[in-house]
Amino acid sequence: MSSTVVTRFAPSPTGYLHIGGARTALFNWLYARGRSGQMLLRIEDTDRERSTPEAIAAILDGLSWLGLQWDGDPVFQHERLERHAEIAQRLLAEGKAYRCYASAEELAAMRERARAEGRPVKYDGTWRDRDPADAPKDVPPVIRFKAPLDGETIIEDRVQGKVRFSNSQLDDLIILRSNGTPTYNLSVVVDDHDMGITHVIRGDDHLTNAARQVQIYKALGWTLPEFAHIPLIHGPDGAKLSKRHGAMGVDAYRRLGYLPEALRNYLVRLGWSHGDDEIMSTEQMIEWFDLDAIGRGPARFDFAKLNNLNGHYIRQADDERLVDLMEDALAELADGDRLRSRLPAVRQRLLEAMPSLKERAKTIVELAEGARFLLDERPIAVDERAAALLTAESRALLERLLARLEAHEEWSASALEDTVRNFARDEDAKLGAVAQPVRAALTGSTASPGIFDVMAVLGKEETLGRLRDQCTSSA
């Protein structure tokens, strides 16, 4: 085996890059990067009917967005069909495979007998040692691998430990179909060998495939890679991951407003740990990640933890970058197109408000929602809860505050706070009785960053204009 670590991520392009696939890619990438190795990308597109250019593009885009850059050009499995067929013919010539002429009807009857007799449902080896002279005319055969009949196939797995399969449970699998196309297990072995893969890191749903692949490796006399089969991701209730748990494509997480660094950090902690460390940089992940620290039990996906982690990364993010990301996130809001058209005009205002805005947001979409009041044009819309605060009495209060603010010269958060506090005292009112109607009038909501920060960011002209709008509208 090569001394250089070479891993691979090998998705089937029949759909989006789902969250489990993203974690598998991350683990392969980290293991290779931490050992100055390579992670190769192989698109397993031999199912030509279900493989689509859109799915391939989504996989490439998802990996790039996550920052998981593969080495070299992607390998497209369907372009290597001749090589796979060549190896099937080699096994046939060496007596390690054979032609099988069993019809679909015969195979169905074989399965029924096995069920009736309580035996494992598998091919019974009818054509394994049969005289080729018995072959029916004009029936294109499949080629089956001649699997060992006795003993065990053992996988020394870096995660699962020693995994044993009784060879009596594994039948002679088809390696070349009657139309000459290879099957999955043969193609994977040939490609992994030819690509120099040293470590196969993938989901534990491939363990049975691994047993079959080990048999093919040994029949060909090729060096086995190291295997590491990762438990699958479950929902917080322990059930198989579904859409309600978070089984979405990586592109959906992007649209929902998650940062790639947050998703990387969250995914690496799904089934792997480094002490009690929860938040870690990519550099730390590369340095710390190892296969031996992957747990054997299924990881549980938890949106609350992901949201908290994403909120942390938003607070650490550059303000200019967040404003840029908000432009796409605005499209997720009901009137996103209108708000996006306003973004260039209020960009500086958004930048000034960002330190306060990002303290409250756990996703970029929440950040965009929280910044809506900065993008809205006068007169701004007021939601139901905010409207309830704008009573005739509070509007009268705002009108009196307006007079004081119009004379105000220093328009900073601290100076405005002093003015509003003094006004509340003079009105014999609690600060909240003044601040809440002001918030409703300025933001159209009952939740926002600190109201004095809001006033400072909106500026004097916009603040006074929005207050006047509410004072002159009917209660």
mmCIF file of C-alpha atoms in Angstrom, residues 64-273:
data_model
loop_
_atom_site.group_PDB
_atom_site.id
_atom_site.type_symbol
_atom_site.label_atom_id
_atom_site.label_comp_id
_atom_site.label_asym_id
_atom_site.label_seq_id
_atom_site.Cartn_x
_atom_site.Cartn_y
_atom_site.Cartn_z
ATOM 1 C CA SER A 64 -17.058 23.650 -2.704
ATOM 2 C CA TRP A 65 -19.380 25.680 -0.447
ATOM 3 C CA LEU A 66 -18.379 23.544 2.538
ATOM 4 C CA GLY A 67 -14.724 24.197 1.712
ATOM 5 C CA LEU A 68 -13.980 20.532 0.996
ATOM 6 C CA GLN A 69 -11.762 20.796 -2.042
ATOM 7 C CA TRP A 70 -10.876 17.486 -3.652
ATOM 8 C CA ASP A 71 -7.543 16.739 -5.333
ATOM 9 C CA GLY A 72 -7.284 16.408 -9.092
ATOM 10 C CA ASP A 73 -10.214 16.119 -11.472
ATOM 11 C CA PRO A 74 -13.332 14.176 -10.528
ATOM 12 C CA VAL A 75 -13.395 10.600 -11.814
ATOM 13 C CA PHE A 76 -16.642 9.634 -13.556
ATOM 14 C CA GLN A 77 -17.253 5.953 -13.057
ATOM 15 C CA HIS A 78 -19.250 5.425 -16.241
ATOM 16 C CA GLU A 79 -16.181 6.384 -18.292
ATOM 17 C CA ARG A 80 -14.338 3.356 -16.882
ATOM 18 C CA LEU A 81 -16.821 0.635 -17.832
ATOM 19 C CA GLU A 82 -14.406 -1.035 -20.236
ATOM 20 C CA ARG A 83 -11.804 -1.356 -17.491
ATOM 21 C CA HIS A 84 -14.376 -2.889 -15.127
ATOM 22 C CA ALA A 85 -15.479 -5.368 -17.807
ATOM 23 C CA GLU A 86 -11.832 -6.245 -18.494
ATOM 24 C CA ILE A 87 -11.369 -7.279 -14.853
ATOM 25 C CA ALA A 88 -14.562 -9.343 -14.951
ATOM 26 C CA GLN A 89 -13.188 -11.184 -17.977
ATOM 27 C CA ARG A 90 -9.875 -11.712 -16.167
ATOM 28 C CA LEU A 91 -11.676 -13.330 -13.231
ATOM 29 C CA LEU A 92 -13.596 -15.485 -15.682
ATOM 30 C CA ALA A 93 -10.405 -16.580 -17.448
ATOM 31 C CA GLU A 94 -8.757 -17.444 -14.108
ATOM 32 C CA GLY A 95 -11.679 -19.616 -13.036
ATOM 33 C CA LYS A 96 -12.684 -17.174 -10.294
ATOM 34 C CA ALA A 97 -15.943 -16.294 -12.013
ATOM 35 C CA TYR A 98 -18.391 -18.112 -14.252
ATOM 36 C CA ARG A 99 -21.192 -17.562 -16.726
ATOM 37 C CA CYS A 100 -24.700 -17.956 -15.341
ATOM 38 C CA TYR A 101 -27.679 -18.558 -17.643
ATOM 39 C CA ALA A 102 -30.422 -18.632 -14.989
ATOM 40 C CA SER A 103 -33.584 -16.909 -16.229
ATOM 41 C CA ALA A 104 -35.605 -14.403 -14.235
ATOM 42 C CA GLU A 105 -38.250 -17.065 -13.698
ATOM 43 C CA GLU A 106 -35.696 -19.564 -12.392
ATOM 44 C CA LEU A 107 -34.267 -16.993 -10.003
ATOM 45 C CA ALA A 108 -37.751 -16.135 -8.717
ATOM 46 C CA ALA A 109 -38.490 -19.837 -8.112
ATOM 47 C CA MET A 110 -35.134 -20.193 -6.360
ATOM 48 C CA ARG A 111 -36.041 -17.357 -3.977
ATOM 49 C CA GLU A 112 -39.464 -18.838 -3.265
ATOM 50 C CA ARG A 113 -37.969 -22.250 -2.382
ATOM 51 C CA ALA A 114 -35.466 -20.608 -0.050
ATOM 52 C CA ARG A 115 -38.217 -18.707 1.756
ATOM 53 C CA ALA A 116 -40.395 -21.825 2.035
ATOM 54 C CA GLU A 117 -37.494 -23.820 3.497
ATOM 55 C CA GLY A 118 -36.410 -21.022 5.847
ATOM 56 C CA ARG A 119 -33.047 -20.615 4.124
ATOM 57 C CA PRO A 120 -31.303 -17.316 3.274
ATOM 58 C CA VAL A 121 -32.623 -15.921 0.013
ATOM 59 C CA LYS A 122 -29.649 -16.069 -2.324
ATOM 60 C CA TYR A 123 -28.426 -17.541 -5.577
ATOM 61 C CA ASP A 124 -27.875 -21.283 -5.122
ATOM 62 C CA GLY A 125 -24.889 -21.709 -7.437
ATOM 63 C CA THR A 126 -26.760 -23.679 -10.121
ATOM 64 C CA TRP A 127 -24.324 -22.681 -12.886
ATOM 65 C CA ARG A 128 -21.202 -22.552 -10.686
ATOM 66 C CA ASP A 129 -19.767 -25.905 -11.801
ATOM 67 C CA ARG A 130 -22.170 -26.791 -14.568
ATOM 68 C CA ASP A 131 -20.909 -27.895 -17.969
ATOM 69 C CA PRO A 132 -20.957 -24.911 -20.365
ATOM 70 C CA ALA A 133 -22.307 -27.325 -22.968
ATOM 71 C CA ASP A 134 -25.602 -27.172 -21.068
ATOM 72 C CA ALA A 135 -25.907 -23.451 -21.808
ATOM 73 C CA PRO A 136 -29.145 -22.545 -23.574
ATOM 74 C CA LYS A 137 -28.807 -21.033 -27.010
ATOM 75 C CA ASP A 138 -29.473 -17.324 -27.574
ATOM 76 C CA VAL A 139 -29.521 -16.514 -23.816
ATOM 77 C CA PRO A 140 -26.945 -13.849 -22.935
ATOM 78 C CA PRO A 141 -25.337 -14.885 -19.631
ATOM 79 C CA VAL A 142 -24.329 -12.797 -16.657
ATOM 80 C CA ILE A 143 -20.916 -13.304 -15.090
ATOM 81 C CA ARG A 144 -20.956 -14.246 -11.414
ATOM 82 C CA PHE A 145 -18.060 -14.063 -8.989
ATOM 83 C CA LYS A 146 -17.111 -17.452 -7.542
ATOM 84 C CA ALA A 147 -17.284 -16.580 -3.841
ATOM 85 C CA PRO A 148 -15.654 -18.854 -1.223
ATOM 86 C CA LEU A 149 -18.158 -21.387 0.127
ATOM 87 C CA ASP A 150 -16.603 -22.097 3.511
ATOM 88 C CA GLY A 151 -15.047 -20.122 6.348
ATOM 89 C CA GLU A 152 -15.361 -16.430 7.037
ATOM 90 C CA THR A 153 -14.617 -13.106 5.431
ATOM 91 C CA ILE A 154 -13.177 -10.800 8.072
ATOM 92 C CA ILE A 155 -13.004 -7.035 7.868
ATOM 93 C CA GLU A 156 -10.531 -5.297 10.168
ATOM 94 C CA ASP A 157 -12.447 -2.042 10.494
ATOM 95 C CA ARG A 158 -10.983 1.095 12.071
ATOM 96 C CA VAL A 159 -14.369 2.008 13.555
ATOM 97 C CA GLN A 160 -16.316 -1.241 13.902
ATOM 98 C CA GLY A 161 -13.388 -3.437 14.931
ATOM 99 C CA LYS A 162 -13.185 -7.008 13.644
ATOM 100 C CA VAL A 163 -16.354 -7.756 11.644
ATOM 101 C CA ARG A 164 -16.977 -11.371 10.615
ATOM 102 C CA PHE A 165 -19.177 -12.611 7.775
ATOM 103 C CA SER A 166 -19.904 -16.286 7.279
ATOM 104 C CA ASN A 167 -19.172 -17.062 3.656
ATOM 105 C CA SER A 168 -22.198 -19.335 3.605
ATOM 106 C CA GLN A 169 -24.335 -16.195 3.859
ATOM 107 C CA LEU A 170 -22.726 -14.500 0.845
ATOM 108 C CA ASP A 171 -23.729 -15.795 -2.578
ATOM 109 C CA ASP A 172 -22.034 -15.588 -5.950
ATOM 110 C CA LEU A 173 -22.812 -12.011 -6.859
ATOM 111 C CA ILE A 174 -23.182 -10.817 -10.430
ATOM 112 C CA ILE A 175 -20.154 -8.774 -11.497
ATOM 113 C CA LEU A 176 -21.089 -8.290 -15.163
ATOM 114 C CA ARG A 177 -24.687 -8.052 -16.386
ATOM 115 C CA SER A 178 -25.922 -9.797 -19.514
ATOM 116 C CA ASN A 179 -25.670 -6.493 -21.416
ATOM 117 C CA GLY A 180 -21.968 -6.264 -20.549
ATOM 118 C CA THR A 181 -22.212 -3.556 -17.894
ATOM 119 C CA PRO A 182 -20.443 -4.075 -14.551
ATOM 120 C CA THR A 183 -22.168 -4.037 -11.165
ATOM 121 C CA TYR A 184 -21.458 -1.794 -8.200
ATOM 122 C CA ASN A 185 -19.188 -4.009 -6.108
ATOM 123 C CA LEU A 186 -16.845 -4.854 -8.973
ATOM 124 C CA SER A 187 -16.649 -1.245 -10.178
ATOM 125 C CA VAL A 188 -15.839 0.044 -6.693
ATOM 126 C CA VAL A 189 -13.002 -2.441 -6.188
ATOM 127 C CA VAL A 190 -11.456 -1.737 -9.592
ATOM 128 C CA ASP A 191 -11.720 2.031 -9.200
ATOM 129 C CA ASP A 192 -10.400 2.080 -5.630
ATOM 130 C CA HIS A 193 -7.443 -0.068 -6.709
ATOM 131 C CA ASP A 194 -6.665 1.938 -9.825
ATOM 132 C CA MET A 195 -7.010 5.270 -7.974
ATOM 133 C CA GLY A 196 -4.602 4.101 -5.258
ATOM 134 C CA ILE A 197 -7.142 4.474 -2.449
ATOM 135 C CA THR A 198 -5.537 3.563 0.874
ATOM 136 C CA HIS A 199 -8.487 4.275 3.180
ATOM 137 C CA VAL A 200 -12.177 3.670 2.471
ATOM 138 C CA ILE A 201 -14.190 5.836 4.891
ATOM 139 C CA ARG A 202 -17.948 5.526 4.388
ATOM 140 C CA GLY A 203 -21.283 4.749 6.073
ATOM 141 C CA ASP A 204 -21.750 1.455 7.907
ATOM 142 C CA ASP A 205 -24.603 0.606 5.544
ATOM 143 C CA HIS A 206 -21.761 -0.522 3.243
ATOM 144 C CA LEU A 207 -20.444 -3.211 5.607
ATOM 145 C CA THR A 208 -21.963 -6.111 3.663
ATOM 146 C CA ASN A 209 -20.635 -4.572 0.445
ATOM 147 C CA ALA A 210 -17.233 -4.440 2.113
ATOM 148 C CA ALA A 211 -17.320 -8.201 2.701
ATOM 149 C CA ARG A 212 -18.067 -8.837 -0.978
ATOM 150 C CA GLN A 213 -15.412 -6.340 -2.048
ATOM 151 C CA VAL A 214 -12.785 -7.945 0.193
ATOM 152 C CA GLN A 215 -13.458 -11.264 -1.540
ATOM 153 C CA ILE A 216 -12.922 -9.649 -4.946
ATOM 154 C CA TYR A 217 -9.724 -7.910 -3.774
ATOM 155 C CA LYS A 218 -8.317 -11.231 -2.582
ATOM 156 C CA ALA A 219 -9.304 -13.049 -5.770
ATOM 157 C CA LEU A 220 -7.409 -10.422 -7.771
ATOM 158 C CA GLY A 221 -4.402 -10.479 -5.453
ATOM 159 C CA TRP A 222 -4.710 -6.762 -4.778
ATOM 160 C CA THR A 223 -3.766 -5.030 -1.520
ATOM 161 C CA LEU A 224 -6.745 -4.237 0.666
ATOM 162 C CA PRO A 225 -7.371 -0.630 1.703
ATOM 163 C CA GLU A 226 -8.065 0.145 5.333
ATOM 164 C CA PHE A 227 -11.786 0.295 6.048
ATOM 165 C CA ALA A 228 -13.616 2.659 8.376
ATOM 166 C CA HIS A 229 -17.396 2.300 8.407
ATOM 167 C CA ILE A 230 -19.126 5.203 10.144
ATOM 168 C CA PRO A 231 -22.473 4.771 11.921
ATOM 169 C CA LEU A 232 -25.321 6.602 10.230
ATOM 170 C CA ILE A 233 -26.917 9.800 11.505
ATOM 171 C CA HIS A 234 -30.232 9.502 13.341
ATOM 172 C CA GLY A 235 -32.745 12.109 14.421
ATOM 173 C CA PRO A 236 -32.861 13.403 18.024
ATOM 174 C CA ASP A 237 -35.498 10.755 18.796
ATOM 175 C CA GLY A 238 -33.173 7.964 17.715
ATOM 176 C CA ALA A 239 -35.153 7.175 14.561
ATOM 177 C CA LYS A 240 -33.634 7.057 11.098
ATOM 178 C CA LEU A 241 -32.871 10.557 9.867
ATOM 179 C CA SER A 242 -35.765 12.033 7.901
ATOM 180 C CA LYS A 243 -36.573 15.457 6.464
ATOM 181 C CA ARG A 244 -38.208 16.544 9.706
ATOM 182 C CA HIS A 245 -34.927 15.752 11.479
ATOM 183 C CA GLY A 246 -32.727 17.599 8.998
ATOM 184 C CA ALA A 247 -32.188 15.094 6.157
ATOM 185 C CA MET A 248 -31.918 17.819 3.557
ATOM 186 C CA GLY A 249 -29.384 18.693 0.931
ATOM 187 C CA VAL A 250 -26.429 20.897 1.797
ATOM 188 C CA ASP A 251 -27.927 23.534 -0.524
ATOM 189 C CA ALA A 252 -30.992 23.696 1.752
ATOM 190 C CA TYR A 253 -28.822 24.491 4.783
ATOM 191 C CA ARG A 254 -27.179 27.207 2.753
ATOM 192 C CA ARG A 255 -30.581 28.711 1.880
ATOM 193 C CA LEU A 256 -31.689 28.480 5.506
ATOM 194 C CA GLY A 257 -28.775 30.709 6.462
ATOM 195 C CA TYR A 258 -26.121 28.426 7.900
ATOM 196 C CA LEU A 259 -22.457 29.311 7.484
ATOM 197 C CA PRO A 260 -20.175 26.663 5.953
ATOM 198 C CA GLU A 261 -17.726 26.858 8.861
ATOM 199 C CA ALA A 262 -20.562 26.288 11.330
ATOM 200 C CA LEU A 263 -21.901 23.298 9.394
ATOM 201 C CA ARG A 264 -18.378 21.832 9.147
ATOM 202 C CA ASN A 265 -17.909 22.241 12.892
ATOM 203 C CA TYR A 266 -21.304 20.692 13.613
ATOM 204 C CA LEU A 267 -20.822 17.746 11.247
ATOM 205 C CA VAL A 268 -17.395 16.838 12.602
ATOM 206 C CA ARG A 269 -18.931 16.464 16.071
ATOM 207 C CA LEU A 270 -21.602 14.064 14.768
ATOM 208 C CA GLY A 271 -20.036 10.782 15.819
ATOM 209 C CA TRP A 272 -16.507 12.047 16.509
ATOM 210 C CA SER A 273 -15.145 13.933 19.479
#
